[in-house]
Amino acid sequence: MRFHIKKGDEVVVIAGAEKGKRGKIIAVESKKQRVIVEGVRMIKKHMRKSQQNPQGSIIEREGTIHVSNVMAAEKFDARAGKRNPEPANA
Protein backbone atom coordinates (compact mmCIF):
# COMPACT_ATOMS: atom_id res chain seq x y z
CA MET A 1 0.00 0.00 0.00
CA ARG A 2 1.26 3.51 -0.83
CA PHE A 3 1.17 6.41 1.59
CA HIS A 4 1.82 10.15 1.33
CA ILE A 5 4.80 9.77 3.70
CA LYS A 6 7.69 7.37 4.14
CA LYS A 7 10.32 6.39 6.68
CA GLY A 8 12.66 9.28 7.54
CA ASP A 9 10.19 12.05 6.58
CA GLU A 10 9.55 14.97 8.94
CA VAL A 11 5.85 15.04 9.84
CA VAL A 12 3.33 17.00 11.92
CA VAL A 13 0.50 15.31 13.82
CA ILE A 14 -2.73 16.96 12.63
CA ALA A 15 -5.32 15.16 14.78
CA GLY A 16 -5.71 13.47 18.14
CA ALA A 17 -4.20 13.98 21.58
CA GLU A 18 -0.72 14.64 20.16
CA LYS A 19 -1.93 17.30 17.68
CA GLY A 20 0.75 19.81 16.68
CA LYS A 21 3.77 17.67 17.58
CA ARG A 22 6.55 17.19 15.03
CA GLY A 23 8.93 14.32 14.51
CA LYS A 24 10.66 11.97 12.11
CA ILE A 25 9.02 8.74 10.99
CA ILE A 26 10.84 5.77 12.49
CA ALA A 27 8.74 3.01 10.93
CA VAL A 28 5.71 2.46 8.67
CA GLU A 29 3.33 -0.47 9.23
CA SER A 30 1.60 -0.61 5.86
CA LYS A 31 -0.75 -3.52 6.61
CA LYS A 32 -2.14 -1.73 9.68
CA GLN A 33 -1.91 1.73 8.02
CA ARG A 34 0.02 3.10 11.00
CA VAL A 35 3.31 4.95 11.52
CA ILE A 36 5.69 5.39 14.45
CA VAL A 37 6.83 9.00 14.87
CA GLU A 38 9.89 9.92 16.97
CA GLY A 39 8.89 11.40 20.34
CA VAL A 40 5.14 11.16 19.74
CA ARG A 41 2.61 9.03 21.67
CA MET A 42 5.09 7.77 24.24
CA ILE A 43 3.91 4.59 25.99
CA LYS A 44 5.36 2.71 28.93
CA LYS A 45 6.29 -0.91 28.18
CA HIS A 46 6.85 -3.31 31.03
CA MET A 47 9.87 -5.53 30.34
CA ARG A 48 10.21 -9.03 31.73
CA LYS A 49 13.22 -10.00 33.85
CA SER A 50 16.19 -10.92 31.67
CA GLN A 51 19.99 -11.06 31.68
CA GLN A 52 20.16 -7.35 30.75
CA ASN A 53 17.41 -6.36 33.24
CA PRO A 54 17.66 -8.70 36.24
CA GLN A 55 14.97 -6.63 38.04
CA GLY A 56 12.78 -6.16 34.99
CA SER A 57 12.05 -2.58 33.96
CA ILE A 58 9.59 -0.12 32.50
CA ILE A 59 10.79 1.53 29.30
CA GLU A 60 9.22 4.40 27.39
CA ARG A 61 8.85 4.02 23.64
CA GLU A 62 6.83 5.47 20.80
CA GLY A 63 3.38 4.10 20.00
CA THR A 64 1.74 4.01 16.58
CA ILE A 65 -0.46 6.66 14.99
CA HIS A 66 -2.84 6.18 12.07
CA VAL A 67 -1.31 7.45 8.83
CA SER A 68 -4.30 9.78 8.21
CA ASN A 69 -3.42 11.75 11.37
CA VAL A 70 -0.01 12.90 10.12
CA MET A 71 1.02 15.32 7.38
CA ALA A 72 4.39 16.05 5.80
CA ALA A 73 5.93 19.02 7.65
CA GLU A 74 6.77 20.97 4.48
CA LYS A 75 3.19 20.68 3.23
CA PHE A 76 1.89 21.73 6.67
CA ASP A 77 4.20 24.77 6.73
CA ALA A 78 3.15 25.77 3.20
CA ARG A 79 -0.50 25.65 4.25
CA ALA A 80 0.22 27.68 7.39
CA GLY A 81 1.88 30.32 5.21
CA LYS A 82 -1.22 30.55 3.01
CA ARG A 83 -3.53 30.86 6.02
CA ASN A 84 -1.54 33.63 7.72
CA PRO A 85 0.26 35.59 5.01
CA GLU A 86 2.95 37.93 6.32
CA PRO A 87 2.02 41.62 5.83
CA ALA A 88 4.02 43.10 2.93
CA ASN A 89 4.53 46.54 4.50
CA ALA A 90 5.16 46.11 8.18
PDB file of C-alpha atoms in Angstrom:
ATOM      1  CA  MET A   1       0.000   0.000   0.000  1.00  0.00           C
ATOM      2  CA  ARG A   2       1.264   3.508  -0.826  1.00  0.00           C
ATOM      3  CA  PHE A   3       1.170   6.408   1.590  1.00  0.00           C
ATOM      4  CA  HIS A   4       1.825  10.146   1.329  1.00  0.00           C
ATOM      5  CA  ILE A   5       4.797   9.767   3.699  1.00  0.00           C
ATOM      6  CA  LYS A   6       7.694   7.368   4.139  1.00  0.00           C
ATOM      7  CA  LYS A   7      10.322   6.391   6.684  1.00  0.00           C
ATOM      8  CA  GLY A   8      12.656   9.283   7.543  1.00  0.00           C
ATOM      9  CA  ASP A   9      10.187  12.045   6.579  1.00  0.00           C
ATOM     10  CA  GLU A  10       9.554  14.968   8.940  1.00  0.00           C
ATOM     11  CA  VAL A  11       5.855  15.038   9.840  1.00  0.00           C
ATOM     12  CA  VAL A  12       3.334  17.001  11.925  1.00  0.00           C
ATOM     13  CA  VAL A  13       0.502  15.306  13.825  1.00  0.00           C
ATOM     14  CA  ILE A  14      -2.727  16.962  12.632  1.00  0.00           C
ATOM     15  CA  ALA A  15      -5.323  15.157  14.778  1.00  0.00           C
ATOM     16  CA  GLY A  16      -5.706  13.466  18.140  1.00  0.00           C
ATOM     17  CA  ALA A  17      -4.203  13.979  21.581  1.00  0.00           C
ATOM     18  CA  GLU A  18      -0.717  14.644  20.161  1.00  0.00           C
ATOM     19  CA  LYS A  19      -1.932  17.302  17.682  1.00  0.00           C
ATOM     20  CA  GLY A  20       0.755  19.812  16.680  1.00  0.00           C
ATOM     21  CA  LYS A  21       3.766  17.667  17.583  1.00  0.00           C
ATOM     22  CA  ARG A  22       6.546  17.187  15.034  1.00  0.00           C
ATOM     23  CA  GLY A  23       8.934  14.318  14.515  1.00  0.00           C
ATOM     24  CA  LYS A  24      10.662  11.974  12.107  1.00  0.00           C
ATOM     25  CA  ILE A  25       9.020   8.745  10.994  1.00  0.00           C
ATOM     26  CA  ILE A  26      10.840   5.768  12.494  1.00  0.00           C
ATOM     27  CA  ALA A  27       8.735   3.008  10.925  1.00  0.00           C
ATOM     28  CA  VAL A  28       5.708   2.465   8.669  1.00  0.00           C
ATOM     29  CA  GLU A  29       3.327  -0.468   9.233  1.00  0.00           C
ATOM     30  CA  SER A  30       1.598  -0.612   5.863  1.00  0.00           C
ATOM     31  CA  LYS A  31      -0.751  -3.517   6.607  1.00  0.00           C
ATOM     32  CA  LYS A  32      -2.138  -1.730   9.683  1.00  0.00           C
ATOM     33  CA  GLN A  33      -1.909   1.732   8.024  1.00  0.00           C
ATOM     34  CA  ARG A  34       0.023   3.097  11.003  1.00  0.00           C
ATOM     35  CA  VAL A  35       3.308   4.952  11.524  1.00  0.00           C
ATOM     36  CA  ILE A  36       5.693   5.385  14.445  1.00  0.00           C
ATOM     37  CA  VAL A  37       6.832   8.998  14.873  1.00  0.00           C
ATOM     38  CA  GLU A  38       9.889   9.921  16.965  1.00  0.00           C
ATOM     39  CA  GLY A  39       8.893  11.403  20.338  1.00  0.00           C
ATOM     40  CA  VAL A  40       5.138  11.162  19.737  1.00  0.00           C
ATOM     41  CA  ARG A  41       2.609   9.032  21.666  1.00  0.00           C
ATOM     42  CA  MET A  42       5.090   7.769  24.244  1.00  0.00           C
ATOM     43  CA  ILE A  43       3.913   4.592  25.994  1.00  0.00           C
ATOM     44  CA  LYS A  44       5.361   2.706  28.931  1.00  0.00           C
ATOM     45  CA  LYS A  45       6.289  -0.909  28.176  1.00  0.00           C
ATOM     46  CA  HIS A  46       6.855  -3.314  31.033  1.00  0.00           C
ATOM     47  CA  MET A  47       9.870  -5.534  30.338  1.00  0.00           C
ATOM     48  CA  ARG A  48      10.207  -9.027  31.726  1.00  0.00           C
ATOM     49  CA  LYS A  49      13.225  -9.998  33.846  1.00  0.00           C
ATOM     50  CA  SER A  50      16.188 -10.919  31.670  1.00  0.00           C
ATOM     51  CA  GLN A  51      19.989 -11.061  31.679  1.00  0.00           C
ATOM     52  CA  GLN A  52      20.158  -7.354  30.752  1.00  0.00           C
ATOM     53  CA  ASN A  53      17.411  -6.364  33.237  1.00  0.00           C
ATOM     54  CA  PRO A  54      17.657  -8.701  36.243  1.00  0.00           C
ATOM     55  CA  GLN A  55      14.973  -6.635  38.035  1.00  0.00           C
ATOM     56  CA  GLY A  56      12.779  -6.162  34.986  1.00  0.00           C
ATOM     57  CA  SER A  57      12.049  -2.583  33.959  1.00  0.00           C
ATOM     58  CA  ILE A  58       9.595  -0.123  32.501  1.00  0.00           C
ATOM     59  CA  ILE A  59      10.792   1.535  29.296  1.00  0.00           C
ATOM     60  CA  GLU A  60       9.219   4.398  27.385  1.00  0.00           C
ATOM     61  CA  ARG A  61       8.847   4.021  23.637  1.00  0.00           C
ATOM     62  CA  GLU A  62       6.829   5.467  20.795  1.00  0.00           C
ATOM     63  CA  GLY A  63       3.380   4.096  20.005  1.00  0.00           C
ATOM     64  CA  THR A  64       1.745   4.006  16.575  1.00  0.00           C
ATOM     65  CA  ILE A  65      -0.461   6.664  14.989  1.00  0.00           C
ATOM     66  CA  HIS A  66      -2.838   6.179  12.069  1.00  0.00           C
ATOM     67  CA  VAL A  67      -1.312   7.452   8.828  1.00  0.00           C
ATOM     68  CA  SER A  68      -4.301   9.777   8.215  1.00  0.00           C
ATOM     69  CA  ASN A  69      -3.417  11.749  11.371  1.00  0.00           C
ATOM     70  CA  VAL A  70      -0.007  12.899  10.117  1.00  0.00           C
ATOM     71  CA  MET A  71       1.019  15.323   7.379  1.00  0.00           C
ATOM     72  CA  ALA A  72       4.389  16.050   5.800  1.00  0.00           C
ATOM     73  CA  ALA A  73       5.929  19.018   7.649  1.00  0.00           C
ATOM     74  CA  GLU A  74       6.774  20.970   4.480  1.00  0.00           C
ATOM     75  CA  LYS A  75       3.185  20.680   3.232  1.00  0.00           C
ATOM     76  CA  PHE A  76       1.892  21.730   6.671  1.00  0.00           C
ATOM     77  CA  ASP A  77       4.202  24.771   6.730  1.00  0.00           C
ATOM     78  CA  ALA A  78       3.151  25.774   3.198  1.00  0.00           C
ATOM     79  CA  ARG A  79      -0.504  25.647   4.248  1.00  0.00           C
ATOM     80  CA  ALA A  80       0.216  27.682   7.395  1.00  0.00           C
ATOM     81  CA  GLY A  81       1.883  30.316   5.205  1.00  0.00           C
ATOM     82  CA  LYS A  82      -1.224  30.549   3.008  1.00  0.00           C
ATOM     83  CA  ARG A  83      -3.533  30.857   6.016  1.00  0.00           C
ATOM     84  CA  ASN A  84      -1.540  33.634   7.719  1.00  0.00           C
ATOM     85  CA  PRO A  85       0.264  35.593   5.014  1.00  0.00           C
ATOM     86  CA  GLU A  86       2.949  37.932   6.315  1.00  0.00           C
ATOM     87  CA  PRO A  87       2.023  41.622   5.832  1.00  0.00           C
ATOM     88  CA  ALA A  88       4.017  43.095   2.931  1.00  0.00           C
ATOM     89  CA  ASN A  89       4.528  46.538   4.498  1.00  0.00           C
ATOM     90  CA  ALA A  90       5.165  46.113   8.184  1.00  0.00           C
TER      91      ALA A  90
END
